[in-house]
mmCIF file of C-alpha atoms and ligand atoms in Angstrom:
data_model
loop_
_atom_site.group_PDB
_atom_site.id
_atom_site.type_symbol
_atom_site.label_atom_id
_atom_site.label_comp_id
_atom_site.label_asym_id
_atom_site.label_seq_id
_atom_site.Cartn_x
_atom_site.Cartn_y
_atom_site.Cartn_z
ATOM 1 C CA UNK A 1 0.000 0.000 0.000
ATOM 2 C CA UNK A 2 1.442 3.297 -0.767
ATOM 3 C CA UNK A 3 1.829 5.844 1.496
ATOM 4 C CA UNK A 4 -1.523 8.676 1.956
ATOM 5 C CA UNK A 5 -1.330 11.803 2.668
ATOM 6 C CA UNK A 6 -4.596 13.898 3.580
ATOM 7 C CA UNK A 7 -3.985 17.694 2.284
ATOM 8 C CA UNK A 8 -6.771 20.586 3.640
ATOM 9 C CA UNK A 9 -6.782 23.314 1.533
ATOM 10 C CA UNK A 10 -5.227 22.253 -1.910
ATOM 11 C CA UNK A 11 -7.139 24.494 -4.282
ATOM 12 C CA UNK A 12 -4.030 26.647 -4.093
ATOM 13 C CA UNK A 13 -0.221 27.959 -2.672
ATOM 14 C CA UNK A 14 1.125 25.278 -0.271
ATOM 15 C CA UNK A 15 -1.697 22.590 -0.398
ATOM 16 C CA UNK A 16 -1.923 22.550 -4.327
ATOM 17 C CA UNK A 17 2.248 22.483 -4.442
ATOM 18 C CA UNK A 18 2.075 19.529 -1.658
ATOM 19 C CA UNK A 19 -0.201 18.036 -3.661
ATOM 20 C CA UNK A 20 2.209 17.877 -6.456
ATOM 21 C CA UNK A 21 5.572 16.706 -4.530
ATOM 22 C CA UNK A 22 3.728 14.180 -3.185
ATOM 23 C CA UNK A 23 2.319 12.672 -5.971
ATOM 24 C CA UNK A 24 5.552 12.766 -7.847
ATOM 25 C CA UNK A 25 6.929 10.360 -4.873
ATOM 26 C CA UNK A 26 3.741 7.977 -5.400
ATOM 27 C CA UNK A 27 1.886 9.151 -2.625
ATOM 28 C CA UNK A 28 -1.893 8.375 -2.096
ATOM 29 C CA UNK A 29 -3.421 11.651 -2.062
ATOM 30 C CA UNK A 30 -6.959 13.130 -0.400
ATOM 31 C CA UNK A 31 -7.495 16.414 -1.222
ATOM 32 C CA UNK A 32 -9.936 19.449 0.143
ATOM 33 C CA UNK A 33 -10.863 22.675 -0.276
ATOM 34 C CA UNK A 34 -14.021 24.425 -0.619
ATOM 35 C CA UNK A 35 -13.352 25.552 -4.425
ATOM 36 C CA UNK A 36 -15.061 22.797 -6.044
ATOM 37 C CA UNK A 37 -13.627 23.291 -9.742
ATOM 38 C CA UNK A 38 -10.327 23.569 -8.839
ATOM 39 C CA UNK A 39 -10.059 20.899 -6.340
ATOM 40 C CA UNK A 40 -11.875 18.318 -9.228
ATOM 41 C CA UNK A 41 -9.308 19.719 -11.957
ATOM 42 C CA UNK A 42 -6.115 19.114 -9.968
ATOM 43 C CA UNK A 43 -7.815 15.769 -8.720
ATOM 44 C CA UNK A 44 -8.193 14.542 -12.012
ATOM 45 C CA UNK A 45 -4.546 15.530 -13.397
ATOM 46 C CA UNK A 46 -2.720 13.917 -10.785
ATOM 47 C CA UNK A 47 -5.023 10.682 -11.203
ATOM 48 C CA UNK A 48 -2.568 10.187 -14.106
ATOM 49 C CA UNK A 49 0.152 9.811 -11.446
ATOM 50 C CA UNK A 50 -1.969 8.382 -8.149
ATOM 51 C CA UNK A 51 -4.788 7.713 -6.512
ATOM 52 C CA UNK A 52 -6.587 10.772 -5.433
ATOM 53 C CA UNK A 53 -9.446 11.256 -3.221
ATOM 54 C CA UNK A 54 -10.925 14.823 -3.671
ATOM 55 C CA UNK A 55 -12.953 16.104 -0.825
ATOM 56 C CA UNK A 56 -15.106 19.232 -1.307
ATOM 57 C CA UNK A 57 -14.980 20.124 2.631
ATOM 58 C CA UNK A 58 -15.680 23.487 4.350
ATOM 59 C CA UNK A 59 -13.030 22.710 7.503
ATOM 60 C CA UNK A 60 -15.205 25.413 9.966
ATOM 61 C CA UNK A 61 -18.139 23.108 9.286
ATOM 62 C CA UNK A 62 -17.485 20.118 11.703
ATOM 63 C CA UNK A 63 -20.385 17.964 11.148
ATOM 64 C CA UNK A 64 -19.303 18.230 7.266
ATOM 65 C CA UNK A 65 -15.762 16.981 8.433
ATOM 66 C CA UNK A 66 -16.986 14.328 10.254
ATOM 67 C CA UNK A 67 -19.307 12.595 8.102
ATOM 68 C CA UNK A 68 -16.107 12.777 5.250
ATOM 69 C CA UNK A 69 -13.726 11.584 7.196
ATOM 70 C CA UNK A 70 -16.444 9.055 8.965
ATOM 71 C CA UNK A 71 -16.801 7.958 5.069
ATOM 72 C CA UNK A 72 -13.425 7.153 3.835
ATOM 73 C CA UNK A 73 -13.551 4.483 1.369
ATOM 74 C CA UNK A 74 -11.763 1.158 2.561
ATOM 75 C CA UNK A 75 -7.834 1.516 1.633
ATOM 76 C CA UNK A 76 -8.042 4.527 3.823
ATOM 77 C CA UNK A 77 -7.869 3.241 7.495
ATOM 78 C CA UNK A 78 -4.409 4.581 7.798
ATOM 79 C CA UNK A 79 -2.660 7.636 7.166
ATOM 80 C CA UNK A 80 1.102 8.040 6.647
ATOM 81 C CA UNK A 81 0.734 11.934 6.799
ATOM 82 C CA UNK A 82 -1.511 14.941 7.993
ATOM 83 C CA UNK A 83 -0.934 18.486 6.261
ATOM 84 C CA UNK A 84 -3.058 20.721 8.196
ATOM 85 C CA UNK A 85 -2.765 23.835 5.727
ATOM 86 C CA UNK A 86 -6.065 25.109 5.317
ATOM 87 C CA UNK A 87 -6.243 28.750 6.635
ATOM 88 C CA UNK A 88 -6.261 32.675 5.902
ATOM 89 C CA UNK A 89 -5.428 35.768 7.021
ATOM 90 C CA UNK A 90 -8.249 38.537 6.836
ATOM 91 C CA UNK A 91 -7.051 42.129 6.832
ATOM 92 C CA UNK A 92 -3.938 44.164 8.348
ATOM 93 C CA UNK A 93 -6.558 47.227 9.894
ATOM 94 C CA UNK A 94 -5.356 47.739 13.401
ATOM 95 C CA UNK A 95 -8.021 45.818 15.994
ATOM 96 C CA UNK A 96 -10.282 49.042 16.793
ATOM 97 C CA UNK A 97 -11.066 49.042 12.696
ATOM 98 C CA UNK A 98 -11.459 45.442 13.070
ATOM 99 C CA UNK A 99 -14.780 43.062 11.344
ATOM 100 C CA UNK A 100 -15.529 41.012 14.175
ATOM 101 C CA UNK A 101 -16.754 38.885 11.429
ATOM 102 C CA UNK A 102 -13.570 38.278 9.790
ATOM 103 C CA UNK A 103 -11.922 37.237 13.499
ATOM 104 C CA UNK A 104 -14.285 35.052 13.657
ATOM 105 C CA UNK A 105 -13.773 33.237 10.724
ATOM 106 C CA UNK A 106 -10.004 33.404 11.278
ATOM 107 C CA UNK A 107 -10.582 31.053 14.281
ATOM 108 C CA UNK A 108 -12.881 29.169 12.809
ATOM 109 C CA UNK A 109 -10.769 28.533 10.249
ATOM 110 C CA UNK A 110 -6.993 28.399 11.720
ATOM 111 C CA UNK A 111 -8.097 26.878 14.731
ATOM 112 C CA UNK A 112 -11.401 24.764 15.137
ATOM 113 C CA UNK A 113 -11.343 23.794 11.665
ATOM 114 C CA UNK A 114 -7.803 22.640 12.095
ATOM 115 C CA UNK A 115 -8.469 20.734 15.436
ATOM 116 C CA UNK A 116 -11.256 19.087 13.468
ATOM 117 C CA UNK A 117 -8.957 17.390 11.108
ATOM 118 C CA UNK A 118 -6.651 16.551 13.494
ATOM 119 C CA UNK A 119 -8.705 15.044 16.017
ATOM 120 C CA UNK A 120 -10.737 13.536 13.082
ATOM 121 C CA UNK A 121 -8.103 11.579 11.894
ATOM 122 C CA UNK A 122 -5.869 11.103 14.518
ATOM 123 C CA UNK A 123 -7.025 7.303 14.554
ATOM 124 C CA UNK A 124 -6.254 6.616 10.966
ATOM 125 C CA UNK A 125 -3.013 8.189 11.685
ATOM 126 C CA UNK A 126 -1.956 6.267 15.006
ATOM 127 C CA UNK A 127 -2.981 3.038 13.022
ATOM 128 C CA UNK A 128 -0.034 3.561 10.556
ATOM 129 C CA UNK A 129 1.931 4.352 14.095
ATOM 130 C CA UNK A 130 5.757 4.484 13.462
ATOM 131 C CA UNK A 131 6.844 6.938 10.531
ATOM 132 C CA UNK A 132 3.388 8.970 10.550
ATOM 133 C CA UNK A 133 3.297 12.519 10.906
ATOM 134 C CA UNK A 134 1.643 15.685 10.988
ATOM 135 C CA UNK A 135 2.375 19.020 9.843
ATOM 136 C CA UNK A 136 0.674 22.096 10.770
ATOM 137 C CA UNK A 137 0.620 25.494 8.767
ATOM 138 C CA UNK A 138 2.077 27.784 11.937
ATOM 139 C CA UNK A 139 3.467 31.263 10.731
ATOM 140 C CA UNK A 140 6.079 33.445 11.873
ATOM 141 C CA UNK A 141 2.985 35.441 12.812
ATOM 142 C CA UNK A 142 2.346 32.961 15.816
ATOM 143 C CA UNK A 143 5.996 33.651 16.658
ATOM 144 C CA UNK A 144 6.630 37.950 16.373
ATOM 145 C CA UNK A 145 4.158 40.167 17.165
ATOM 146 C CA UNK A 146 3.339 42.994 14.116
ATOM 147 C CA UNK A 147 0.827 45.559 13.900
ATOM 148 C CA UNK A 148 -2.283 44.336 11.674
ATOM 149 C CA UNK A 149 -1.589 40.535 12.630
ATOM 150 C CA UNK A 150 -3.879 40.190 15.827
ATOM 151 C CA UNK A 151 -6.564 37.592 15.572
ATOM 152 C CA UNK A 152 -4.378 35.749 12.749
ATOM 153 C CA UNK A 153 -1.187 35.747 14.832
ATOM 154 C CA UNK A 154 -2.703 34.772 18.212
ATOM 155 C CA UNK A 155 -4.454 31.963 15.903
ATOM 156 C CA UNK A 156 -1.143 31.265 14.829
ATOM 157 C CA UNK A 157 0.176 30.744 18.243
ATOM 158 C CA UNK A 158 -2.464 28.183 19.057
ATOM 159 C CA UNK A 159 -0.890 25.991 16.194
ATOM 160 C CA UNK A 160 2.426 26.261 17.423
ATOM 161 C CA UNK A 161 1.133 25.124 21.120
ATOM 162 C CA UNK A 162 -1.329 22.512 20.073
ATOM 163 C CA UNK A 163 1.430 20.867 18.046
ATOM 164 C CA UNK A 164 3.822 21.001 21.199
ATOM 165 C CA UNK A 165 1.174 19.488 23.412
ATOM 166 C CA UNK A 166 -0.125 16.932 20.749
ATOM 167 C CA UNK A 167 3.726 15.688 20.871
ATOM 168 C CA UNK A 168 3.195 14.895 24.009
ATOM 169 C CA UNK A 169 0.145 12.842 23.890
ATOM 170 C CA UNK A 170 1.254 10.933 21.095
ATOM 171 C CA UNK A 171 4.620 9.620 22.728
ATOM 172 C CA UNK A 172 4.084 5.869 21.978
ATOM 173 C CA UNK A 173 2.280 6.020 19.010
ATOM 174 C CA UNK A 174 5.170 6.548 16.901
ATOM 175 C CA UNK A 175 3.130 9.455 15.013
ATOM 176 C CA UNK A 176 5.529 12.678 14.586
ATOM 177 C CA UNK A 177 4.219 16.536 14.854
ATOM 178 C CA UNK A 178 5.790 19.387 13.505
ATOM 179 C CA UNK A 179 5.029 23.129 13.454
ATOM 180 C CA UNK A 180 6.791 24.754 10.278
ATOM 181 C CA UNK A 181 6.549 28.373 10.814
ATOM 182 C CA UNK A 182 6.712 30.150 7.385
ATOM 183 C CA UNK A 183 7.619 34.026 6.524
ATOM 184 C CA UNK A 184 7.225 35.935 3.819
ATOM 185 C CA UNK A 185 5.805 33.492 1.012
ATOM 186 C CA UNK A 186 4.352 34.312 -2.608
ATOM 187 C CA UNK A 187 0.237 32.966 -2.899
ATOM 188 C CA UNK A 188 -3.099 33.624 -2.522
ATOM 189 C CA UNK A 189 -2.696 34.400 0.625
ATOM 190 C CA UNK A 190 -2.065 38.005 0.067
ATOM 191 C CA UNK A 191 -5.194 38.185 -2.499
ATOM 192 C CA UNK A 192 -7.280 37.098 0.427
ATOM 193 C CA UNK A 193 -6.097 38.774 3.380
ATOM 194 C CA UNK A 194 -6.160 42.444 1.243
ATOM 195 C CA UNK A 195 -9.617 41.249 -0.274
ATOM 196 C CA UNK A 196 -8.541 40.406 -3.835
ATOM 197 C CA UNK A 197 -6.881 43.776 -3.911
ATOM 198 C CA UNK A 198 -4.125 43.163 -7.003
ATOM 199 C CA UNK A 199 -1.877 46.231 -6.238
ATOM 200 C CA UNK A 200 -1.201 45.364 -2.301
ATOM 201 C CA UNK A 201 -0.381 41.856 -3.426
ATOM 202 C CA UNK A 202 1.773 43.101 -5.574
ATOM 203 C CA UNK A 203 3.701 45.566 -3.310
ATOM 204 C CA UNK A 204 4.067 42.720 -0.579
ATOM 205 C CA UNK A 205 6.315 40.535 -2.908
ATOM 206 C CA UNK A 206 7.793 43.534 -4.806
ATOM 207 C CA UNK A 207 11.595 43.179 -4.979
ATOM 208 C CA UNK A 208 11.477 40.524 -1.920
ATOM 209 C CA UNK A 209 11.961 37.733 -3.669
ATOM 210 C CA UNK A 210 9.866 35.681 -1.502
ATOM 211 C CA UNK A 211 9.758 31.922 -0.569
ATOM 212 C CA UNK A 212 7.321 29.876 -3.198
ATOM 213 C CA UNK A 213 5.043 27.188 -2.467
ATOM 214 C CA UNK A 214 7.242 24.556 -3.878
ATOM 215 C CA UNK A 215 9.708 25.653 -1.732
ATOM 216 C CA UNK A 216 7.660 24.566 1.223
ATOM 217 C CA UNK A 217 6.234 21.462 -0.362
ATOM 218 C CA UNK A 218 9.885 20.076 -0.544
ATOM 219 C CA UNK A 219 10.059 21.237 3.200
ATOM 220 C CA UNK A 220 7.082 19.510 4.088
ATOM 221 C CA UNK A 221 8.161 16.268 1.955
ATOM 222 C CA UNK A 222 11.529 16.340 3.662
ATOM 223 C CA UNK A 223 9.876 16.513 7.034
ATOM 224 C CA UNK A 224 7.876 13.866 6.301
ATOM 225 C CA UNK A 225 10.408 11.781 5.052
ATOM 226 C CA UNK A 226 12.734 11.869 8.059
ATOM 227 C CA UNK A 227 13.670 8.483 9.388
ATOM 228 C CA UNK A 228 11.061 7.080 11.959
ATOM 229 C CA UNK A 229 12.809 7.882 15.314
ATOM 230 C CA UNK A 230 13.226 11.876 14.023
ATOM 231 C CA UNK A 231 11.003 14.554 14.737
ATOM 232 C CA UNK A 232 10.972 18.074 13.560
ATOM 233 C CA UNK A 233 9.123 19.875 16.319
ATOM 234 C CA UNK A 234 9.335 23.363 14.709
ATOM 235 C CA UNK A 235 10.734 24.603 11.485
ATOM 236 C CA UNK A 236 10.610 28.547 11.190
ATOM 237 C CA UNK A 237 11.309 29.258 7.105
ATOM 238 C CA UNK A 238 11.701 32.887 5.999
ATOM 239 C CA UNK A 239 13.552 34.211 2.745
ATOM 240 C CA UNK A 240 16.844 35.770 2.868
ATOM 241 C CA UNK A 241 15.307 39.539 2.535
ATOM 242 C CA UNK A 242 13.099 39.216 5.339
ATOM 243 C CA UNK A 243 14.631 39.977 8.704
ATOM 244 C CA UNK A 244 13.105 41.941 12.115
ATOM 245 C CA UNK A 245 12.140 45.135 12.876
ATOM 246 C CA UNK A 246 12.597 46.837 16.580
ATOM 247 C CA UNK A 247 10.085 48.277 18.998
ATOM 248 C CA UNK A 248 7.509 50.520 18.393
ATOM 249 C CA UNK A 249 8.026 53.472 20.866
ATOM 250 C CA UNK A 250 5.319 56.374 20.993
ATOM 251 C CA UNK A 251 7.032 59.321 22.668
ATOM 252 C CA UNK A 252 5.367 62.576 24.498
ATOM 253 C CA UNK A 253 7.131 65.672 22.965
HETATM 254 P P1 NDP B 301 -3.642 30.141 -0.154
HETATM 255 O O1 NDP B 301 -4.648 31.219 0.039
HETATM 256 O O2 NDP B 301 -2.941 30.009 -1.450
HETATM 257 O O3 NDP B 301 -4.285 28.713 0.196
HETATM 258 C C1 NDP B 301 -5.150 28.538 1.265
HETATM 259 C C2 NDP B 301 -5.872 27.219 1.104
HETATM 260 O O4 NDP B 301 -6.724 27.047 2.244
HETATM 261 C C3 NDP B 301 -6.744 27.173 -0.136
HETATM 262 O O5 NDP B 301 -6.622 25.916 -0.746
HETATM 263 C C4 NDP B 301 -8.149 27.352 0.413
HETATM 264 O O6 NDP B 301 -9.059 26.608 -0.383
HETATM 265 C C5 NDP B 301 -8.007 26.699 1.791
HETATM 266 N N1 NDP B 301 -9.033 27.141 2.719
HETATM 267 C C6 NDP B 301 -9.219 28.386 3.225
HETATM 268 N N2 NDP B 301 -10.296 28.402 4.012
HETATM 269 C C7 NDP B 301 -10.812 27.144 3.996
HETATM 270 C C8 NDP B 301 -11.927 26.527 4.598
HETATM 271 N N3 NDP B 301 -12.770 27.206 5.381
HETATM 272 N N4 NDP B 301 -12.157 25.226 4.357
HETATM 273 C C9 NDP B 301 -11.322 24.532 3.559
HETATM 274 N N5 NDP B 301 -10.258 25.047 2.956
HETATM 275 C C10 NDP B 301 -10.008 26.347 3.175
HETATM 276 O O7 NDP B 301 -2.575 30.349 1.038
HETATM 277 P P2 NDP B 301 -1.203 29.598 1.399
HETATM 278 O O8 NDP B 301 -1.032 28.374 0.624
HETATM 279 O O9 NDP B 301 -0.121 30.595 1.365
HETATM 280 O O10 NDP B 301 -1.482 29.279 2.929
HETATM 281 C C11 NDP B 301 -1.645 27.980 3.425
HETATM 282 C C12 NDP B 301 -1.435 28.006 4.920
HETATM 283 O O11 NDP B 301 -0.147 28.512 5.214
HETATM 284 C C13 NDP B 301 -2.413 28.881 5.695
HETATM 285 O O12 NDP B 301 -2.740 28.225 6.904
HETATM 286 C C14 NDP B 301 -1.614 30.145 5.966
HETATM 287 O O13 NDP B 301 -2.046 30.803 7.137
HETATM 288 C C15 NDP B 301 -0.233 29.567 6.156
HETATM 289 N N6 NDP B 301 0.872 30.492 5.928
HETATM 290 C C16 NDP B 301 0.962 31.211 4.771
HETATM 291 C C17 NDP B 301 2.024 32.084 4.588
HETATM 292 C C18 NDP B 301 2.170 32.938 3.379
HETATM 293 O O14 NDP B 301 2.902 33.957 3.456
HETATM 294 N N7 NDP B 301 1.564 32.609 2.235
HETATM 295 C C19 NDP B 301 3.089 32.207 5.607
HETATM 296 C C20 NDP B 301 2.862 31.417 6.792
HETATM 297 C C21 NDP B 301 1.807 30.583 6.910
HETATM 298 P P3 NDP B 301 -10.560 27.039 -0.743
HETATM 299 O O15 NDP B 301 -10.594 28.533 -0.802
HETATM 300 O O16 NDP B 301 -10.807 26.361 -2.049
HETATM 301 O O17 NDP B 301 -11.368 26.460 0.362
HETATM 302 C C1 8X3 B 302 1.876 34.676 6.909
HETATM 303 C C2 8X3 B 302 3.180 35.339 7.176
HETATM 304 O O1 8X3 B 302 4.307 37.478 7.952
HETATM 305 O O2 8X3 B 302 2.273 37.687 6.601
HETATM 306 O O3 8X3 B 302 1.569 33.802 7.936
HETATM 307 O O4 8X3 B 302 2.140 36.986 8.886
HETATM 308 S S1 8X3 B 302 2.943 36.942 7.686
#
């Protein structure tokens, strides 16, 4: 049996680019994303290559999750890997200017949606045992604060602490857990968080030459593909022209 990997969110960026390393190594692939057209068109190329499993799946809606993941075909009951990559940013408005709407569906999203997965398939994963893993879509967001970041950076943070703690309630299974903590990287992302506004996108990767989603699909593969008794417990990934600010200071003159 080859070895399956479940992908949330690979209608585009990281997801859709995992979806391709893996396949090229023979993986088993199921595939989500709310997108419907897109998912079913990169479903169908890579069923040249592998099986694939496309999932139309909405990962806030929980009773949606479960009855998918309740109804995986047989040839599913274990999982060599989890990519829990589904998520957004919404805006860069400081909090007063805020949409409580679009915090909420940050959380929703980055958090609950990617606790349902994980909890969700944590059996099928355990079952595989030694060599499994799971990686979760942190951000350097969860790590620095920055003005604008907020709800999406504390969200952030709760993926880099769930993944610590889930380490430590898997000792025994064998089933690995890694944060990978991205920077700067060039995809949708920025279309979504600025509301499809071209020109911000634009002026984010101007000149930066930011990391691509290949570039973390190979990272991802490669953390994957670690021998059994190794795991990555955080992996913070930023290109070369992205560095740190200092403090903010506001000063009475
Ligand atoms: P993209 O916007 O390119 O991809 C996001 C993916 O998530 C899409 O496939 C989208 O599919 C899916 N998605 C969003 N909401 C939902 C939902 N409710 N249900 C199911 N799927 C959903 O962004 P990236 O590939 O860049 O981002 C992937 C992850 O990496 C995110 O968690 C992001 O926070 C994180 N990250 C991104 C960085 C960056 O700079 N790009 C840096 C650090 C972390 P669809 O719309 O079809 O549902
Ligand atoms: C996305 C990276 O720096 O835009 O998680 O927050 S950043």
């Amino acid at each position: 049996m080859a070895s399956t990997v479940f992908i949330t969110g690979a209608t585009s960026g990281f997801g859709e680019a995992c979806a391709r390393r893996f396949a090229a190594a023979g993986w088993s692939l199921v595939l989500t994303g709310r997108r419907e057209e897109r998912l079913q068109a990169l479903a169908s190329e890579l069923a040249q290559q592998v099986e694939v499993l496309p999932l139309v799946l909405d990962v806030r809606d929980r009773a949606a999750m479960e009855r998918a993941i309740d109804g995986l075909p047989a040839g599913f009951e274990k999982l060599t890997g989890l990519i829990n990559n589904a998520g957004l940013a919404l805006g860069t408005d400081p909090a007063p200017k805020c949409d409580l709407d679009d915090w909420e569906t940050m959380v929703d999203t980055n958090v609950k949606g990617l606790i349902y997965a994980t909890r969700l398939l944590l059996p099928r994963l355990i079952a595989h045992g030694r060599g499994a893993s799971i990686v979760n879509l942190g951000s350097v967001a969860g790590n620095y604060p920055y003005p604008g970041s907020h709800v999406y950076g504390a969200s952030k943070a709760f993926v880099g602490q769930f993944s610590l703690n889930l380490r430590c309630d898997l000792q025994g299974t064998g089933v690995r857990v890694t944060n990978l903590e991205p920077g700067l990287c060039e995809s949708e992302f920025s279309l979504v968080r600025f509301g499809g506004d071209q020109s911000k996108y634009d002026a984010t990767y101007a000149g930066a030459e930011p990391v691509q989603p290949q570039d973390i699909a190979d990272t991802i593969f490669w953390i994957m593909n670690q021998p059994a008794h190794i795991n990555i417990n955080r992996l913070e990934v930023m290109p070369v022209s992205q560095s740190w600010a200092g403090f903010a200071i506001e000063r009475n003159r």
